Coordinates of C-alpha atoms in Angstrom, one line a residue:
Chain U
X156 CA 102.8 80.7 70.6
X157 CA 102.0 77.3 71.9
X158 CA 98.9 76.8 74.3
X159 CA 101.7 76.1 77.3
X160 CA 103.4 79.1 76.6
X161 CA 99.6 81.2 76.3
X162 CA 99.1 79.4 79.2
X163 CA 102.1 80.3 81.3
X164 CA 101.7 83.8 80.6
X165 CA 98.2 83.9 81.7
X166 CA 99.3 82.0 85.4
X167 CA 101.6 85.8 84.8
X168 CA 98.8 87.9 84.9
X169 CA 97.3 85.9 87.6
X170 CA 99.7 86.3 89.9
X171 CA 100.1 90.4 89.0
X172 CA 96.6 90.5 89.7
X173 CA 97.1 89.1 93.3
X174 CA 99.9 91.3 93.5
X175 CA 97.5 94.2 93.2
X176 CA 95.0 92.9 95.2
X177 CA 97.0 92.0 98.2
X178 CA 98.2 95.5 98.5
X179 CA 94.8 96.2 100.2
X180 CA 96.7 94.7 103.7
X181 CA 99.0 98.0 103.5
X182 CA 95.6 99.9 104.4
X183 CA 94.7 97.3 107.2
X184 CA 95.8 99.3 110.4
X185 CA 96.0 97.1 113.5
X186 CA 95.8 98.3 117.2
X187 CA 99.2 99.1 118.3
X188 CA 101.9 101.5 117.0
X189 CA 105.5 100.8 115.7
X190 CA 108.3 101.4 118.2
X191 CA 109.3 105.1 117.7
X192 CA 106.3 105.8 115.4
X193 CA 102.6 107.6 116.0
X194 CA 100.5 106.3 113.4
X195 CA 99.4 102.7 113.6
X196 CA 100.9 99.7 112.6
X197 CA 99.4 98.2 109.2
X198 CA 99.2 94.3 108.9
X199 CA 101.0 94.4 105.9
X200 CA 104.9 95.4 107.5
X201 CA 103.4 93.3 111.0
X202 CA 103.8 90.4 108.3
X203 CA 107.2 91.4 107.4
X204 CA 108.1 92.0 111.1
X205 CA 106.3 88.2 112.3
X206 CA 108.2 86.4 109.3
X207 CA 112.0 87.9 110.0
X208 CA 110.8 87.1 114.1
X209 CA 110.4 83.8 113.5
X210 CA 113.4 83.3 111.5
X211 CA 115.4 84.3 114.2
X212 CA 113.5 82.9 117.0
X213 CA 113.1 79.0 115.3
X214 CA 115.8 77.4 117.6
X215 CA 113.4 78.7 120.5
X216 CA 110.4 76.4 119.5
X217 CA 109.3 73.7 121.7
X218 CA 108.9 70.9 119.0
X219 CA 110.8 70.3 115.7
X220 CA 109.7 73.0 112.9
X221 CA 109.8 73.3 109.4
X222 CA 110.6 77.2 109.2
X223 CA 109.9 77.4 105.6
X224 CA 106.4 76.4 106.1
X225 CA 106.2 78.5 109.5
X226 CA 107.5 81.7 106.7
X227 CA 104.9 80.8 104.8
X228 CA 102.3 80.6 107.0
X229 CA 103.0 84.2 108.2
X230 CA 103.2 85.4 104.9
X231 CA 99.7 84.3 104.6
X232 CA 98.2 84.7 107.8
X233 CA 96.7 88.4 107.8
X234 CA 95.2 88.2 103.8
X235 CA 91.2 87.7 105.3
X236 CA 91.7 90.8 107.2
X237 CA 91.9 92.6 103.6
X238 CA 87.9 91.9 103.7
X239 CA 87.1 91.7 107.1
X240 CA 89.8 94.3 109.1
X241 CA 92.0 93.6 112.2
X242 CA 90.8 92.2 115.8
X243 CA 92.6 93.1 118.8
X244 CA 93.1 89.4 120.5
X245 CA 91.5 90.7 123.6
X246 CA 88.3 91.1 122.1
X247 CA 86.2 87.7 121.4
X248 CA 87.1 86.5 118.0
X249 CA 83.4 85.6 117.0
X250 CA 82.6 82.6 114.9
X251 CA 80.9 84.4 111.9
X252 CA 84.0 86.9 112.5
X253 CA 86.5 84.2 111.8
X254 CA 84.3 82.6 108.9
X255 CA 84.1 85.4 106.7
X256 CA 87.7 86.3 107.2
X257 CA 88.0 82.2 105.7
X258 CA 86.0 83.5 103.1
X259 CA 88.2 86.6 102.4
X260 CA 91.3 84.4 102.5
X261 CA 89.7 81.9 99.8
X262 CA 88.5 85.2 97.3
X263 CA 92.0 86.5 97.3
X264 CA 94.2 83.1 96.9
X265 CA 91.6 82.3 94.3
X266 CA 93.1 85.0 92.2
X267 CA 96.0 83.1 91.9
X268 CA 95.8 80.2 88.7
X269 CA 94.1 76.8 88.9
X270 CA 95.6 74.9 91.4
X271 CA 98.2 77.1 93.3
X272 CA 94.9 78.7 96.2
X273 CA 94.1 75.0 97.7
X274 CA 97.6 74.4 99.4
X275 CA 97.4 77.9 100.6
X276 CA 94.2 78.1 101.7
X277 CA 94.7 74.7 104.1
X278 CA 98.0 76.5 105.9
X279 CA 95.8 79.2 106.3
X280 CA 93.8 76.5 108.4
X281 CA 96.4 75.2 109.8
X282 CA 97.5 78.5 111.5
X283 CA 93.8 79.1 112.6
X284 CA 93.6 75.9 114.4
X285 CA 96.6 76.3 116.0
X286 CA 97.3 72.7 116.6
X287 CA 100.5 71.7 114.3
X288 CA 103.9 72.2 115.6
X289 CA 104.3 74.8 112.8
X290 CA 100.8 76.6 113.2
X291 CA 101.7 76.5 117.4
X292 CA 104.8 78.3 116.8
X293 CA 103.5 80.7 114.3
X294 CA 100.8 82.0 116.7
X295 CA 103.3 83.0 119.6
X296 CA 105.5 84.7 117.5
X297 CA 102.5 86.7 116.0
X298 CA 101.7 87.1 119.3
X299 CA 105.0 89.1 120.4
X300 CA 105.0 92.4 118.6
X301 CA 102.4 93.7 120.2
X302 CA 103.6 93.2 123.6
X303 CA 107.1 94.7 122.5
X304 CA 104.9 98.2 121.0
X305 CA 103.3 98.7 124.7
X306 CA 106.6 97.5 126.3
X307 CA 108.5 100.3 124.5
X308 CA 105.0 102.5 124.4
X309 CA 103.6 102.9 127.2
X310 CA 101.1 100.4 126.9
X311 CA 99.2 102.7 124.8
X312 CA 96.8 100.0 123.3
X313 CA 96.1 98.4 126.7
X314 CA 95.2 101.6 128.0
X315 CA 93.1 102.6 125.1
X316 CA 91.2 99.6 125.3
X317 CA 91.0 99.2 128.8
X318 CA 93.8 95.8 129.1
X319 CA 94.4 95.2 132.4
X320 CA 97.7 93.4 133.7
X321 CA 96.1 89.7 134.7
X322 CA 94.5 89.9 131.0
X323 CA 97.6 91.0 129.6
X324 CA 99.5 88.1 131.6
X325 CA 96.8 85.2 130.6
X326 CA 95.9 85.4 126.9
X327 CA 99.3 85.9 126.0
X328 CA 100.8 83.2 128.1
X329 CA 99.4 80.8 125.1
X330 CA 103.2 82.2 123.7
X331 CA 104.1 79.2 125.7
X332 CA 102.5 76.6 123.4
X333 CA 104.9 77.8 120.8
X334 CA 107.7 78.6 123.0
X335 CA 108.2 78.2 126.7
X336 CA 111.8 80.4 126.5
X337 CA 110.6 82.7 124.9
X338 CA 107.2 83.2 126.9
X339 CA 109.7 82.9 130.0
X340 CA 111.5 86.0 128.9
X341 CA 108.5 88.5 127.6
X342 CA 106.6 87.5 131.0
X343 CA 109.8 88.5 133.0
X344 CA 109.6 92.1 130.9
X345 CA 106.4 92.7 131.4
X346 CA 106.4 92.1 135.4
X347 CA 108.9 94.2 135.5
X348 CA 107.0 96.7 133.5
X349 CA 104.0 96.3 135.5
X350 CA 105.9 96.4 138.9
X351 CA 108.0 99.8 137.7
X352 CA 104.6 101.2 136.9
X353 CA 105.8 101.5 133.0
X354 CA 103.1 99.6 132.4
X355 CA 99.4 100.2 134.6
Chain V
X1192 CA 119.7 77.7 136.1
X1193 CA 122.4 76.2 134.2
X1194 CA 124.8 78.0 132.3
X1195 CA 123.3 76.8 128.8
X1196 CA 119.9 77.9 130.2
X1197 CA 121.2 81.5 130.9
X1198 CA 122.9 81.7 127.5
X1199 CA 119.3 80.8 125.5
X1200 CA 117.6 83.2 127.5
X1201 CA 120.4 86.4 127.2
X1202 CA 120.2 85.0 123.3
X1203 CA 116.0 85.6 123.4
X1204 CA 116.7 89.0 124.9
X1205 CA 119.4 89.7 121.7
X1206 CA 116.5 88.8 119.1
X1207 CA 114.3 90.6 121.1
X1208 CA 116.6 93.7 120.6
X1209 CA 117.2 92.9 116.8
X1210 CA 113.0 92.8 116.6
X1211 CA 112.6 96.5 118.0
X1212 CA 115.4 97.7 116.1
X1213 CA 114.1 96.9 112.7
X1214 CA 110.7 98.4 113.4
X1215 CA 112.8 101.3 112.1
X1216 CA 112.1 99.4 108.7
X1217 CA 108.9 100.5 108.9
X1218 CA 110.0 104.2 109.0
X1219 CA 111.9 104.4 106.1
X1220 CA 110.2 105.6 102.7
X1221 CA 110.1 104.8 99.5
X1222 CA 109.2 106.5 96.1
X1223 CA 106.4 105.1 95.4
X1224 CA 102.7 104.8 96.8
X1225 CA 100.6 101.5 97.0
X1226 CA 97.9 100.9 94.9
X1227 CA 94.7 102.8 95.8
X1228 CA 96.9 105.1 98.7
X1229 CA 97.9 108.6 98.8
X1230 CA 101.1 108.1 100.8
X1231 CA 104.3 106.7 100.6
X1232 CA 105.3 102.7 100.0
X1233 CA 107.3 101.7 103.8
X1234 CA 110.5 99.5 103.1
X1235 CA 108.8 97.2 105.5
X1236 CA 105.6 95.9 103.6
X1237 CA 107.4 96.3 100.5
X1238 CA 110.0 93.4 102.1
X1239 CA 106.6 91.4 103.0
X1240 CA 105.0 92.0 99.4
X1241 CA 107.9 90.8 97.3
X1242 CA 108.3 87.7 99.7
X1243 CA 105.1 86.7 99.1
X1244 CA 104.9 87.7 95.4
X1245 CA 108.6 85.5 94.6
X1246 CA 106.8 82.6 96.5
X1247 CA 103.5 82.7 94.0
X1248 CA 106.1 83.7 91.1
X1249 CA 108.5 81.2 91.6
X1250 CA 107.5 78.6 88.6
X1251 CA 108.3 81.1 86.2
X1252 CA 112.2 82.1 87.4
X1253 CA 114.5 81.0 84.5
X1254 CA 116.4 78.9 86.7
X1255 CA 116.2 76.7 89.3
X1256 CA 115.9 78.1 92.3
X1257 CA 115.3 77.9 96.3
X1258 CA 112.4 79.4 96.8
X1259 CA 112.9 79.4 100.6
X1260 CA 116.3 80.8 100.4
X1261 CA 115.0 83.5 98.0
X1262 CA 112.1 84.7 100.6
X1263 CA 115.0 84.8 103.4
X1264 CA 117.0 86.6 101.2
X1265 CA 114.1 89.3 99.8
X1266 CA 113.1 89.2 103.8
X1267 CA 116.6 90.9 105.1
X1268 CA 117.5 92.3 101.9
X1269 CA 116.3 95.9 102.8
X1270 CA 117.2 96.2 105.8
X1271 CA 120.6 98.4 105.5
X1272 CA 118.3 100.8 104.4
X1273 CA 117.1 101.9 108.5
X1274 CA 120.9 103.7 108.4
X1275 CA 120.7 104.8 104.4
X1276 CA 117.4 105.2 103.8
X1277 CA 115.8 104.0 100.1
X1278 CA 117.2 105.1 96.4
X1279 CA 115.4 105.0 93.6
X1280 CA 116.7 102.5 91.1
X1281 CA 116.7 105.2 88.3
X1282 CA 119.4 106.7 90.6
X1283 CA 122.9 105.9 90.2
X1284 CA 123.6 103.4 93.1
X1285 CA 127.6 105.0 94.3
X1286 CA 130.0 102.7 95.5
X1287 CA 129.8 104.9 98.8
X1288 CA 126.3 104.3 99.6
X1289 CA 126.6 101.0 98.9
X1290 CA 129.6 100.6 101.7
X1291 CA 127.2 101.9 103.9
X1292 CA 124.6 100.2 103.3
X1293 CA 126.5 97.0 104.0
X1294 CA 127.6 98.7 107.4
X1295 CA 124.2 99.1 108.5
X1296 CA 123.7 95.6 107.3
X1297 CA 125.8 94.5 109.6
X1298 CA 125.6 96.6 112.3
X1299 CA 121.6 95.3 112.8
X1300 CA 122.2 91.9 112.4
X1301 CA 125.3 91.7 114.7
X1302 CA 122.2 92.6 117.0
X1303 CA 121.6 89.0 116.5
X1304 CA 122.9 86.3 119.5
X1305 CA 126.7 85.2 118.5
X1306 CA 127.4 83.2 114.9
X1307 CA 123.9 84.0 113.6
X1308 CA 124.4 87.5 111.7
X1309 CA 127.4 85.7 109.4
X1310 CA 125.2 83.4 107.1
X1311 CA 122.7 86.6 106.8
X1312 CA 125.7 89.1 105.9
X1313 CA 126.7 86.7 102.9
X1314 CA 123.2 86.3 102.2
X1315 CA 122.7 90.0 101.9
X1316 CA 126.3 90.3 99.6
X1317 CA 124.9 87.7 97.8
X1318 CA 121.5 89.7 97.2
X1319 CA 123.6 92.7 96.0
X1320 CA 125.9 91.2 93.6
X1321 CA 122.9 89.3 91.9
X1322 CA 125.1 86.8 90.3
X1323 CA 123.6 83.8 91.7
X1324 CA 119.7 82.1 90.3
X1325 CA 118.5 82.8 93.8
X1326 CA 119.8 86.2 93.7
X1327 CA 118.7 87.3 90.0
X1328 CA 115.3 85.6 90.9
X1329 CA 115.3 88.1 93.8
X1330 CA 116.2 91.2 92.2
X1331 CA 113.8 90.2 89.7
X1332 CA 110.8 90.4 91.7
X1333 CA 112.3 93.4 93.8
X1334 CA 112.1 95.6 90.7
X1335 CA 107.9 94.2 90.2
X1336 CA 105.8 96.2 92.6
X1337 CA 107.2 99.8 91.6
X1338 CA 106.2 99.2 88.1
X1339 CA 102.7 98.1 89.2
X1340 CA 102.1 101.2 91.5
X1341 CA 103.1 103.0 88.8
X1342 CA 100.8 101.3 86.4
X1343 CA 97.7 101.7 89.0
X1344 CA 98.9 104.7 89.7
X1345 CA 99.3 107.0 86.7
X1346 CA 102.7 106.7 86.5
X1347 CA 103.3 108.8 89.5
X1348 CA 107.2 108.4 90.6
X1349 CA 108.1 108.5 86.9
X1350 CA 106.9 111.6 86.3
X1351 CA 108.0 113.0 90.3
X1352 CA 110.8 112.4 89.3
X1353 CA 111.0 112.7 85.0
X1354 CA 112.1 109.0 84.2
X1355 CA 111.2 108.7 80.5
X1356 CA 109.7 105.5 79.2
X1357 CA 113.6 104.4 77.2
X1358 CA 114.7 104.4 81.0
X1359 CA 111.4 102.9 82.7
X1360 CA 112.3 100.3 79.6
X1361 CA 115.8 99.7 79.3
X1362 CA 116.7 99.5 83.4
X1363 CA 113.5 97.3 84.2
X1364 CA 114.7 94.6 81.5
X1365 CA 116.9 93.6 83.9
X1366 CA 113.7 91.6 85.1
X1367 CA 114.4 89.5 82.5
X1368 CA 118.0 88.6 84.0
X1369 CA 115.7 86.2 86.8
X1370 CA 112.5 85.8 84.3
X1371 CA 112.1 85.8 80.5
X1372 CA 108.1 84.9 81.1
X1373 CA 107.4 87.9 83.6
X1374 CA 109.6 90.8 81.6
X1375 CA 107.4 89.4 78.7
X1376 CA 104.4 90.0 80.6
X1377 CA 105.1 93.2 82.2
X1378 CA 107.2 94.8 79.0
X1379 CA 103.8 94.2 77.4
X1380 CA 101.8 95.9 80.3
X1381 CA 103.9 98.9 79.8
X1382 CA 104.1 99.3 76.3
X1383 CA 100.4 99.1 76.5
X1384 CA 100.1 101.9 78.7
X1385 CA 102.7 103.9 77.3
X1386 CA 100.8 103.6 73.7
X1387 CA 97.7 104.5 75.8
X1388 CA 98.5 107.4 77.0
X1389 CA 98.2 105.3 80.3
X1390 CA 102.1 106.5 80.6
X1391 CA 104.0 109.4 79.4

């Protein structure tokens, strides 16, 4: 076997081993439940359910996109939460918080071979800072499923941690920055919620 | 509000009803169980775990291939399954199921705002009849995580549900149909394991 080929199959057991590894965001259980079900949503299928969004959502975005990356970057988005859990955005996303969950995201794309973590680990980056066309848009469509689970739930995460409506209304107006439509239409829905006393 | 205005905004509301209805995704089962946990594998953050293992696999498919039409394609490609539910490969796929899988592939993206769900029905046929490089690449990487749950996991749906190592052998080869390098690796894996004792 030739050292490319030895080589090549080793970059193979890499990637299985990140494989494995990444299954840990199956057991990461975020603070809302799935439409229809009781248990709580894991950030594992929340990553399915962001990347299809914005696939279906990218004609909606205020600036030019690049969906591939935007897929990409939601793919990636949630692995630091395999080290450090899930944060409900209403509580204060503390610096050290934020830092070791950069940590976490640079242990597990380091399982990957020489080379591949670095591009990875800088759209991570990019999503955090939120500045980018792409990472602008990938934060309000992360931003939507929750509001959809107490829109069809009964607000059952707002109530449990105490959400009020004004709260509700501000932190998730930053939907806008990615995409004023679509923040037009979810803020319409939730008045309404609000006003029909679905929501409280 | 103009008449294009109205449209966009009655086409948000459509994705918006297209995103609750495949939360249902996240309801339907599979055989297998994740690595490290006791229940059930969701078609949801199986979709999310093969999009994100295709894109750190992709330099090893046999031919070229669009990696960003691949991870569209892997990220719709179960989604029939909310009317049908999940089969185990080892079972024999009917023609009948298969119809109706395709009807509840179509039924959810017609969800979709009007002369969207077309180019994601063909992508879906395309998926199925696995003729294509994107679409063996797909099926390729489709058919990885069972085999590592069941390598982390004592061979647990195997033996649920008495699949012999000839079977786990012969039907996974078709691995090889999308990449020579990882059936290589893997076939190794399980021969391995199956010499160990690992398997039975």
């Amino acid at each position: 076997m030739t050292l490319g080929k030895e080589k090549e199959l080793k970059e193979i057991e890499d990637v299985l081993c990140f494989m494995v590894e990444i299954e840990k965001l199956k057991d990461v259980h975020r603070k809302t439940r799935p439409v229809g079900l009781n248990r709580y949503e894991n950030s594992a299928e929340h990553s399915w359910h962001v990347c299809i969004s914005a696939l279906m959502l990218k004609d909606f975005a205020n600036e030019e996109i690049n969906i591939d990356r935007v897929i990409k970057m939601l793919l990636i988005h949630d692995l630091g939460e395999i080290d450090v859990g899930d944060t409900i955005i209403y509580a204060s996303e503390t610096k050290q918080l934020k830092e070791e969950e950069a940590k976490g995201v640079e242990r597990i794309l380091s399982l990957l071979p020489a080379g591949k973590a670095e591009n990875y680990i800088a759209l991570w980056h990019e999503f955090e800072e939120g500045e980018s066309a792409d990472s602008k848009y990938a934060k309000a469509i992360d931003r939507v499923p929750p509001l959809l689970h107490n829109l069809h739930g009964n607000g059952h995460s707002w109530n449990d941690n105490n959400i009020d409506k004004e709260t509700v209304l501000s932190l998730n107006s930053r939907i806008e920055k990615g995409s004023e439509k679509l923040w037009r239409v979810l803020k319409g829905k939730l008045e309404d919620a609000f006003s029909n006393g679905i929501l409280k």
